[in-house]
Coordinates of C-alpha atoms in Angstrom, one line a residue:
M791 CA 0.3 0.1 0.0
F792 CA 2.5 2.1 1.1
K793 CA 4.5 1.7 -2.4
K794 CA 1.8 2.2 -4.2
L795 CA 1.3 5.9 -2.3
A796 CA 4.9 6.4 -2.6
K797 CA 4.7 6.0 -6.6
R798 CA 1.8 8.2 -7.3
F799 CA 3.6 11.0 -4.9
Y800 CA 7.1 10.1 -7.6
S801 CA 4.5 10.7 -10.7
W802 CA 3.4 14.0 -9.3
T803 CA 6.7 15.3 -8.7
N804 CA 7.6 14.6 -12.1
T805 CA 4.8 16.6 -13.4
K806 CA 5.0 20.8 -14.4
W807 CA 1.8 21.3 -11.7
C808 CA 4.5 20.2 -9.1
F809 CA 6.8 22.8 -9.1
R810 CA 3.6 25.4 -9.5
S811 CA 2.0 23.9 -6.2
I812 CA 5.2 24.0 -5.0
V813 CA 5.7 28.0 -5.4
G814 CA 1.9 28.2 -4.1
L815 CA 2.6 26.9 -0.8
F816 CA 5.6 28.9 -0.5
A817 CA 3.6 32.1 -1.7
F818 CA 0.7 31.3 0.8
S819 CA 3.2 30.2 3.9
A820 CA 5.6 33.5 3.4
G821 CA 2.3 35.9 2.9
W822 CA 0.2 34.3 5.7
I823 CA 3.5 35.2 8.6
A824 CA 4.2 38.5 6.3
V825 CA 0.1 39.6 7.4
S826 CA -0.1 38.0 10.8
S827 CA 3.0 39.2 12.4
Q828 CA 3.7 42.0 14.0
Y829 CA 6.8 44.4 13.9
P830 CA 9.6 44.3 13.8
M831 CA 10.3 40.3 13.4
A832 CA 12.9 38.7 14.8
Y833 CA 15.9 38.9 11.9
D834 CA 16.8 42.8 12.4
E835 CA 13.5 43.6 10.4
D836 CA 13.4 47.0 12.8
F837 CA 17.1 48.0 11.5
H838 CA 16.4 47.5 7.5
L839 CA 13.3 48.8 7.7
S840 CA 15.2 52.0 9.7
V841 CA 17.6 52.4 7.0
I842 CA 15.6 52.0 4.0
K843 CA 13.8 55.0 5.4
L844 CA 17.1 57.2 5.5
Y845 CA 17.8 56.3 2.0
A846 CA 13.9 57.3 1.2
H847 CA 15.4 60.7 2.3
H848 CA 18.7 60.6 0.9
L849 CA 19.5 60.3 -3.4
S850 CA 22.7 59.1 -3.5
P851 CA 23.6 55.6 -1.7
F852 CA 26.3 57.0 0.1
F853 CA 26.3 58.9 3.6
S854 CA 29.9 60.5 4.5
S855 CA 28.6 60.5 8.0
A856 CA 26.1 58.9 10.6
P857 CA 23.1 60.8 10.3
A858 CA 22.0 62.3 13.6
G859 CA 20.0 60.0 15.9
T860 CA 21.1 56.9 14.3
E861 CA 23.2 55.1 17.1
K862 CA 21.0 52.2 17.4
L863 CA 22.2 51.6 13.6
G864 CA 25.6 51.4 14.5
V865 CA 27.6 52.1 11.5
F866 CA 25.4 51.4 8.9
F867 CA 27.0 54.1 6.7
R868 CA 30.4 52.6 6.9
D869 CA 28.4 49.2 6.2
P870 CA 29.6 47.8 2.2
S871 CA 26.2 45.8 2.6
Y872 CA 24.2 48.7 1.3
L873 CA 22.1 48.3 -2.7
Y874 CA 19.3 46.5 -0.9
H875 CA 18.5 49.4 1.6
Y876 CA 19.2 51.7 -1.1
I877 CA 17.1 49.7 -3.8
M878 CA 13.9 49.2 -1.4
S879 CA 14.0 53.0 -0.4
F880 CA 12.2 53.4 -4.0
P881 CA 9.2 51.4 -3.3
W882 CA 8.9 52.6 0.6
R883 CA 8.9 56.3 -1.4
L884 CA 5.7 55.1 -3.2
I885 CA 3.8 53.0 -0.5
T886 CA 4.3 56.1 2.3
L887 CA 3.0 58.4 -0.8
A888 CA -0.1 55.8 -1.2
T889 CA -1.3 55.5 2.9
N890 CA -0.3 56.6 6.3
N891 CA -1.1 53.2 7.9
F892 CA 1.7 52.0 9.2
M893 CA 0.7 48.4 9.1
V894 CA -0.2 48.5 5.8
Q895 CA 3.3 49.9 4.7
V896 CA 4.8 47.1 6.4
I897 CA 2.8 44.7 5.0
T898 CA 3.3 45.5 1.4
M899 CA 7.1 45.9 1.6
R900 CA 6.9 42.2 3.5
L901 CA 5.1 40.9 0.1
L902 CA 7.8 42.4 -2.0
N903 CA 10.2 40.7 -0.3
V904 CA 8.1 37.6 0.0
I905 CA 8.1 38.4 -4.1
L906 CA 11.5 38.9 -4.1
F907 CA 12.4 35.5 -2.3
A908 CA 9.6 33.7 -4.6
S909 CA 12.2 34.4 -7.5
S910 CA 14.9 32.4 -6.2
L911 CA 12.5 29.3 -6.5
F912 CA 12.6 29.9 -10.4
I913 CA 16.3 30.7 -10.7
F914 CA 17.3 27.4 -8.5
R915 CA 14.9 25.4 -10.4
A916 CA 16.7 25.7 -13.6
L917 CA 20.3 26.0 -11.9
L918 CA 19.3 22.3 -10.7
G919 CA 18.2 21.4 -14.2
K920 CA 22.0 22.0 -15.2
T921 CA 22.7 18.9 -12.9
K922 CA 20.8 16.4 -15.5
H923 CA 18.8 14.6 -13.0
S924 CA 15.4 14.1 -12.9
C925 CA 12.4 16.6 -12.8
A926 CA 11.2 14.8 -9.8
A927 CA 14.4 15.0 -7.8
I928 CA 14.8 19.0 -8.7
N929 CA 11.0 19.3 -7.3
F930 CA 11.2 16.9 -4.5
V931 CA 14.7 19.4 -3.2
I932 CA 13.1 22.6 -3.7
L933 CA 9.9 21.1 -2.1
L934 CA 11.9 20.2 1.3
F935 CA 13.3 23.6 0.8
V936 CA 9.9 25.2 1.0
L937 CA 9.0 23.0 3.8
T938 CA 12.2 24.2 6.0
P939 CA 10.0 26.4 8.4
I940 CA 12.8 29.0 8.8
V941 CA 12.3 30.0 4.9
S942 CA 9.3 31.2 5.0
Q943 CA 9.8 32.6 8.1
L944 CA 12.8 34.7 6.4
A945 CA 10.9 35.4 3.2
A946 CA 7.8 36.7 4.8
Q947 CA 10.0 40.0 6.6
I948 CA 11.7 43.2 5.2
N949 CA 15.5 41.6 5.2
Y950 CA 18.6 42.1 2.7
D951 CA 18.6 38.3 2.3
N952 CA 15.7 38.2 0.2
L953 CA 17.1 40.2 -2.7
F954 CA 20.5 38.3 -1.3
I955 CA 19.0 34.7 -1.9
P956 CA 17.7 34.6 -5.6
L957 CA 21.5 36.8 -6.4
V958 CA 23.3 33.9 -5.3
G959 CA 21.4 31.4 -7.4
L960 CA 21.8 33.5 -10.3
S961 CA 25.3 33.9 -10.0
M962 CA 25.6 30.1 -9.8
L963 CA 23.6 29.4 -12.7
L964 CA 25.7 31.7 -15.1
T965 CA 28.7 30.4 -13.6
V966 CA 27.2 26.8 -14.9
Q967 CA 26.4 28.0 -17.9
I968 CA 29.6 29.7 -18.8
A969 CA 31.6 26.6 -17.5
E970 CA 29.2 24.7 -19.6
K971 CA 30.2 26.2 -22.9
L972 CA 33.7 26.1 -22.4
R973 CA 33.7 22.4 -22.0
D974 CA 31.2 21.7 -24.4
Q975 CA 31.7 24.4 -27.7
K976 CA 35.3 25.1 -26.2
K977 CA 34.4 28.9 -26.2
L978 CA 34.4 31.3 -23.3
D979 CA 30.9 33.5 -23.4
L980 CA 32.5 36.8 -22.1
T981 CA 28.5 38.3 -22.3
R982 CA 27.9 36.0 -19.5
L983 CA 31.0 36.5 -18.0
F984 CA 31.1 40.2 -18.0
A985 CA 27.5 39.8 -16.5
L986 CA 28.7 37.7 -13.4
I987 CA 31.7 39.6 -12.2
S988 CA 29.3 42.7 -12.4
L989 CA 26.4 40.6 -11.0
G990 CA 29.1 39.4 -8.1
F991 CA 30.4 43.2 -7.5
L992 CA 26.7 43.9 -7.2
T993 CA 26.2 41.3 -5.1
S994 CA 28.4 41.8 -2.4
L995 CA 27.1 45.4 -2.1
V996 CA 23.5 43.7 -1.1
K997 CA 25.6 41.4 1.6
Y998 CA 29.3 41.0 2.1
A999 CA 28.6 37.5 2.7
F1000 CA 28.8 36.8 -0.4
L1001 CA 32.6 37.1 -0.8
P1002 CA 33.4 33.7 -0.1
I1003 CA 31.0 32.4 -2.8
F1004 CA 32.0 35.2 -5.3
A1005 CA 36.0 33.5 -4.4
A1006 CA 34.6 29.7 -4.9
I1007 CA 33.0 30.9 -8.3
G1008 CA 35.9 32.6 -9.0
L1009 CA 38.3 29.3 -8.3
Y1010 CA 36.1 27.1 -9.9
L1011 CA 35.7 29.0 -13.5
L1012 CA 40.0 29.3 -12.4
M1013 CA 39.9 25.3 -12.6
S1014 CA 37.5 24.8 -15.5
L1015 CA 40.4 27.5 -18.0
V1016 CA 43.1 25.8 -16.3
L1017 CA 41.4 22.3 -17.8
R1018 CA 40.6 23.3 -21.2
W1019 CA 44.1 24.4 -21.3
R1020 CA 45.8 21.2 -20.5
R1021 CA 42.7 19.4 -23.1
D1022 CA 43.2 21.6 -25.6
Q1023 CA 46.6 23.8 -25.2
L1024 CA 45.1 27.0 -25.5
T1025 CA 45.7 29.3 -22.8
P1026 CA 43.4 31.6 -21.3
V1027 CA 44.8 34.8 -23.4
N1028 CA 44.1 33.2 -26.6
L1029 CA 40.7 31.6 -25.3
F1030 CA 40.3 35.7 -24.5
I1031 CA 41.2 36.8 -27.8
Q1032 CA 39.2 34.1 -30.2
S1033 CA 36.1 35.3 -27.8
A1034 CA 36.4 38.6 -28.2
K1035 CA 36.9 38.7 -31.8
Q1036 CA 33.1 37.2 -31.8
V1037 CA 31.7 39.7 -30.1
S1038 CA 30.7 43.3 -31.5
V1039 CA 32.7 46.3 -30.6
R1040 CA 29.8 48.0 -29.9
K1041 CA 28.6 45.3 -27.3
L1042 CA 32.1 45.0 -26.0
I1043 CA 32.6 48.4 -24.9
L1044 CA 28.9 48.6 -23.0
L1045 CA 30.0 45.1 -21.1
G1046 CA 33.0 46.9 -20.3
A1047 CA 31.6 50.6 -19.3
I1048 CA 29.3 48.2 -16.7
L1049 CA 31.8 46.0 -15.8
L1050 CA 33.9 49.6 -14.8
A1051 CA 30.8 50.9 -13.0
T1052 CA 29.9 47.8 -11.1
G1053 CA 33.7 47.4 -10.1
G1054 CA 33.9 50.7 -8.8
L1055 CA 31.2 50.8 -6.8
F1056 CA 32.7 47.9 -5.2
V1057 CA 36.1 49.5 -5.1
R1058 CA 34.5 52.8 -3.2
S1059 CA 32.6 50.6 -0.8
Y1060 CA 35.0 47.8 0.2
A1061 CA 38.4 49.9 -0.1
P1062 CA 38.1 52.9 2.2
N1063 CA 37.1 50.2 4.9
L1064 CA 40.2 48.0 4.1
I1065 CA 42.3 51.1 3.7
Q1066 CA 41.3 53.1 7.3
Y1067 CA 40.4 50.0 9.2
H1068 CA 41.5 47.4 8.1
A1069 CA 38.2 45.6 8.0
I1070 CA 35.4 44.7 5.5
A1071 CA 32.5 45.8 8.0
P1072 CA 34.6 48.0 10.5
P1073 CA 33.8 47.5 14.4
C1074 CA 31.0 50.5 15.9
E1075 CA 33.9 51.6 18.3
K1076 CA 36.7 52.5 15.5
V1077 CA 34.2 54.3 14.0
L1078 CA 31.6 55.9 16.7
S1079 CA 32.4 56.6 20.5
V1080 CA 31.5 53.8 22.5
D1081 CA 28.4 55.9 24.2
S1082 CA 27.1 55.9 21.0
C1083 CA 27.6 52.3 20.0
M1084 CA 26.1 51.3 23.1
A1085 CA 22.6 52.4 21.5
N1086 CA 23.5 49.5 19.1
G1087 CA 21.8 45.8 20.5
P1088 CA 24.1 43.7 19.0
W1089 CA 27.4 45.9 19.7
K1090 CA 25.9 46.2 23.5
R1091 CA 25.8 42.6 23.8
N1092 CA 29.3 41.9 23.2
Y1093 CA 30.6 44.5 24.6
D1094 CA 28.7 43.1 28.0
I1095 CA 29.7 39.7 27.6
A1096 CA 33.6 41.2 26.8
R1097 CA 33.6 42.7 30.2
A1098 CA 32.0 39.6 32.0
G1099 CA 35.8 38.4 31.2
L1100 CA 34.6 34.8 30.0
T1101 CA 36.6 31.7 29.2
P1102 CA 35.6 29.3 26.4
T1103 CA 35.2 26.2 27.6
Y1104 CA 34.7 24.4 23.9
N1105 CA 37.6 23.1 21.9
R1106 CA 37.2 23.6 18.2
V1107 CA 35.9 20.1 17.9
Q1108 CA 33.5 20.6 20.5
F1109 CA 32.6 23.8 19.2
T1110 CA 32.2 22.6 15.7
A1111 CA 29.5 20.0 17.1
Y1112 CA 27.3 22.8 19.3
W1113 CA 27.8 24.8 15.9
F1114 CA 26.1 22.2 13.3
Q1115 CA 23.4 21.0 16.0
H1116 CA 22.6 25.0 16.7
M1117 CA 22.6 25.9 13.2
A1118 CA 20.2 22.6 12.2
Y1119 CA 17.7 23.9 15.2
N1120 CA 17.6 26.8 14.0
L1121 CA 16.8 25.7 10.7
M1122 CA 13.3 24.0 12.3
F1123 CA 12.0 26.4 14.7
A1124 CA 9.8 29.7 15.1
L1125 CA 11.3 33.0 16.1
N1126 CA 9.2 36.1 17.2
G1127 CA 10.7 39.9 17.2
P1128 CA 12.3 41.9 20.2
N1129 CA 9.2 43.1 21.6
S1130 CA 8.8 39.4 23.6
G1131 CA 12.4 39.4 24.2
Y1132 CA 12.9 36.9 21.2
V1133 CA 10.3 34.1 21.9
V1134 CA 11.6 30.7 20.9
G1135 CA 9.0 28.3 19.3
S1136 CA 10.7 24.9 19.7
P1137 CA 10.6 22.5 16.5
I1138 CA 7.8 20.3 15.7
I1139 CA 9.5 16.7 16.4
L1140 CA 8.4 15.2 13.1
P1141 CA 10.2 17.6 10.4
Q1142 CA 13.0 17.7 12.6
V1143 CA 13.6 14.0 12.9
A1144 CA 13.4 14.1 9.0
L1145 CA 15.9 16.7 8.7
V1146 CA 18.6 14.4 10.7
L1147 CA 17.3 11.5 8.6
L1148 CA 18.4 13.3 5.7
L1149 CA 21.7 14.9 7.4
V1150 CA 22.8 11.5 8.6
S1151 CA 22.1 9.3 5.3
G1152 CA 23.0 12.1 3.1
L1153 CA 26.5 12.5 4.4
L1154 CA 26.9 9.2 4.7
G1155 CA 26.2 8.8 0.7
L1156 CA 28.3 11.7 0.2
G1157 CA 31.4 9.9 2.0
L1158 CA 30.5 6.7 0.2
N1159 CA 30.2 8.0 -3.4
I1160 CA 32.0 11.7 -2.8
K1161 CA 34.4 10.9 -6.3
R1162 CA 31.6 9.6 -8.6
L1163 CA 29.3 12.8 -7.4
L1164 CA 32.0 15.4 -7.8
S1165 CA 32.6 13.9 -11.3
N1166 CA 29.5 15.9 -12.2
P1167 CA 30.9 19.5 -12.4
V1168 CA 27.5 21.3 -11.2
L1169 CA 28.0 19.0 -7.9
L1170 CA 31.5 20.1 -7.9
L1171 CA 30.5 23.5 -7.9
F1172 CA 28.2 23.0 -5.2
G1173 CA 30.7 21.4 -3.0
L1174 CA 33.3 24.3 -3.7
I1175 CA 30.2 27.1 -2.9
I1176 CA 29.4 24.7 0.4
G1177 CA 32.5 24.3 1.5
I1178 CA 34.3 27.5 1.1
Y1179 CA 30.8 29.4 2.4
L1180 CA 30.6 27.0 5.6
Y1181 CA 34.3 27.4 6.3
S1182 CA 33.9 31.5 6.2
L1183 CA 30.7 31.2 8.5
W1184 CA 32.0 28.9 11.1
T1185 CA 35.6 30.8 10.9
L1186 CA 33.2 34.1 11.8
N1187 CA 31.2 32.6 14.3
Y1188 CA 34.7 30.4 16.2
S1189 CA 36.6 34.0 16.4
A1190 CA 33.5 35.8 18.6
Y1191 CA 33.5 32.6 20.3
H1192 CA 37.1 32.9 21.5
Q1193 CA 36.9 36.5 22.2
L1194 CA 33.8 36.4 23.9
G1195 CA 33.4 33.1 25.7
I1196 CA 29.8 32.2 24.5
P1197 CA 28.9 31.4 21.2
V1198 CA 26.6 34.4 19.3
A1199 CA 25.4 35.3 16.0
V1200 CA 25.3 31.5 15.4
Q1201 CA 21.6 31.4 13.0
G1202 CA 20.5 29.2 11.1
R1203 CA 18.9 31.4 8.5
Y1204 CA 22.5 31.7 7.3
L1205 CA 22.5 28.5 5.5
V1206 CA 19.4 29.1 3.3
P1207 CA 21.7 30.6 0.5
I1208 CA 23.0 27.4 0.3
L1209 CA 20.5 25.3 1.7
V1210 CA 19.1 24.1 -2.2
P1211 CA 22.7 23.2 -3.4
F1212 CA 23.2 21.1 -0.1
Y1213 CA 20.1 19.4 -0.3
L1214 CA 20.3 18.0 -3.5
L1215 CA 23.9 17.0 -2.7
L1216 CA 22.1 15.1 0.1
V1217 CA 19.3 13.8 -1.9
V1218 CA 21.8 12.6 -4.8
S1219 CA 23.9 11.1 -2.5
I1220 CA 20.9 8.9 -1.0
T1221 CA 19.9 8.2 -4.3
H1222 CA 23.6 6.5 -5.0
M1223 CA 23.2 4.4 -2.2
F1224 CA 20.0 3.0 -3.0
H1225 CA 20.6 2.8 -6.6
K1226 CA 19.8 -0.5 -7.4
H1227 CA 16.2 -0.1 -5.1
V1228 CA 14.5 2.2 -6.9
W1229 CA 11.4 1.6 -4.4
V1230 CA 13.3 2.8 -1.5
Q1231 CA 14.4 5.6 -2.6
R1232 CA 10.4 6.9 -3.5
V1233 CA 9.4 5.3 0.2
A1234 CA 12.2 7.7 1.5
A1235 CA 11.4 10.3 -0.5
S1236 CA 7.5 10.0 0.4
L1237 CA 8.2 9.4 4.1
A1238 CA 10.3 12.3 4.3
I1239 CA 7.6 15.0 2.5
G1240 CA 5.1 13.6 4.8
L1241 CA 7.0 14.4 8.2
M1242 CA 8.4 17.6 6.6
F1243 CA 4.6 18.5 6.1
T1244 CA 3.8 18.0 9.8
G1245 CA 5.7 21.4 10.6
G1246 CA 6.5 22.9 7.3
G1247 CA 6.2 26.1 5.4
A1248 CA 3.8 28.6 7.9
I1249 CA 2.8 25.3 10.3
T1250 CA 5.6 25.3 12.9
Y1251 CA 5.0 29.6 13.1
I1252 CA 1.4 29.5 13.3
A1253 CA 1.7 26.3 16.2
R1254 CA 4.5 27.8 18.5
S1255 CA 3.1 31.4 18.1
D1256 CA 0.6 32.9 20.4
D1257 CA -1.6 36.1 20.4
S1258 CA 1.4 38.3 21.3
W1259 CA 3.0 37.3 18.0
Y1260 CA 0.3 39.0 15.9
W1261 CA -0.8 42.3 14.9
S1262 CA -3.4 44.2 17.2
N1263 CA -5.5 43.2 15.0
K1264 CA -9.0 41.1 16.1
T1265 CA -9.3 39.3 12.8
I1266 CA -5.4 38.3 12.3
V1267 CA -5.7 37.0 16.1
T1268 CA -8.6 35.0 15.6
I1269 CA -7.5 33.2 12.5
N1270 CA -4.8 32.3 14.0
S1271 CA -5.6 31.1 17.0
G1272 CA -8.4 29.1 14.8
A1273 CA -5.7 27.9 12.8
R1274 CA -3.4 26.8 15.9
N1275 CA -6.6 24.8 17.5
V1276 CA -7.1 22.7 13.9
L1277 CA -3.0 22.1 13.4
S1278 CA -2.5 21.1 17.4
P1279 CA -3.5 17.3 16.9
I1280 CA -2.4 17.0 13.3
I1281 CA 1.4 17.6 14.3
L1282 CA 1.3 15.2 17.3
S1283 CA 3.1 18.1 19.5
Q1284 CA 2.2 20.2 22.7
I1285 CA 2.1 23.6 21.9
K1286 CA 4.9 25.4 24.0
T1287 CA 7.7 28.3 23.9
T1288 CA 10.7 28.8 25.7
V1289 CA 13.1 31.7 26.2
R1290 CA 16.2 31.9 24.1
N1291 CA 19.1 34.3 23.2
P1292 CA 19.3 34.2 19.5

C-alpha cells in the first residue's frame, strides 16, 4: 500500500504542476506570516526598515557620516551591504505616498520581499536542471526547501537576504552556463562572464557574505580554464582573444562600461574600510564613540559579554559539534521579535526527525560516493561553494566565541542561501546508495515529505506562536488562533514556547 502511494507521489513530482504547487505553497506560507506578524520580526527587521527610511530621504547610496539620531543603527553608513536598502527605498517612497497606515506599509513591503524570495525558486529550478537529474528529484529538493520552517519566516519579513538569495542562485546559474559552454563548445562566453563579474560586485553590495561564494565561483572558473588549457593547449589569454573577436565592438564597450561601473561601486564601498580600518565592515567603536555604540543592540551585547571576562570552554571539535547542532535547530524553529524578548517556538518533532535522517543518511552517502558525485561539474561547483561558505561562516562564529567566551550570532538562517544546493547533494547521495532499489528511494522521499508537512511552511510558526506574536488586529488574531487549534492534533506535539537568546 505504502509503495503504491510512494509511486503516485513520485509520479506527481515529475509533473509541471508539482513546481507550480510548490510556488503556491511557499507564497501562501510566507504571505500568511507576512500579514500576521507584528512589527518588528526577529531578524533585524527594524534595522533594515530604519535604514530604508533613511535612504528614502537621501538620493545618493552613500553617507559621508552618521545622520543625527541613528546611533541604534551602528555604523551602517560604513557597511558595504547597502544596496538592498537603497533599492527598497524607492518602493517605500511610493507606498508611503499611497497610505499613512504603518501596518499596511509594513505588510506591503513584506509582500514585496516574498516576491523577491519567490524568484529564487525559479532560478534554483533552472540551476538544478543543469545537474541532469530528474524533474522529480529537482522538485523534491525545492519542496524540501520550501517546507523548511525558517525559509517562510525569513521570506516574510523586510530583510536583505530576500534579495541576496535569488542573486546567489543567479550567480551560480551564470557560472554553470559559462563552464558548460567552455567545456562543450570550447568557447568563453564573454557576455555571461562580464555579467557574472558585474553581478558578483553588486551582490557583494547587497550582503558581504557573498565574498566567499564569489571566491568559490572564481576558483571554479579558474579550474575550468586550466582544464581546457591542458586538454586543448589553448591558453586563457588566447581563449579570451578568440572569444572577444566574436563579439561586436559596441557590445564589448557596453559590457566593459557596466563592469567598470559595478567594479567602481565595489571598490568605493570596500577599499576605504580596508585602508582605514583594515576590515570589510569596521567595528562600531573604531568609527563612533563607545557611548554612541551602546545604543546598538548587538554591539552592546558583545561589549557586555566581553566585560564579563568569560573563558571559552569548548575546543574546536566541541564548538563545531555545537555549531552544527544549533544551526540545524535554528532551521526548524519559530522565532518572535524583540517585543517579546525573542521568544522561541521549539521545533516540531517529526520534521526535525526528517531533517536529522536526511543529514545523517545524506552525509553517509556523500562520503561513500564523493568521487562519483564530484565528477559532475555542477555538483563540484556546489561542493566548492558550500565548503568555502561554511568554513567562512564557522571561522567567523568561532573567532567571536574565542573572543567573548560564549557563542553568539550562530543562526541557521545564514545557511538558507546554500540550502538548495546542499539538499540536492544530500538527496543525490542517498539515491546513489540505493540506486538498485528505486522503491526505497520513493518510499524514503514520500516519508520525508510527509514528516516535513507536519511542521513545514507556516505550520511551525502558527503552531508555536501565540496572540502576542500578531498585529493587534482582531481578525488576524482570531484566524491564527483557529488555525493553531486545528493544527494542534495534527502535528502530534504539545504547543509550547521557550525563551532563548538568539
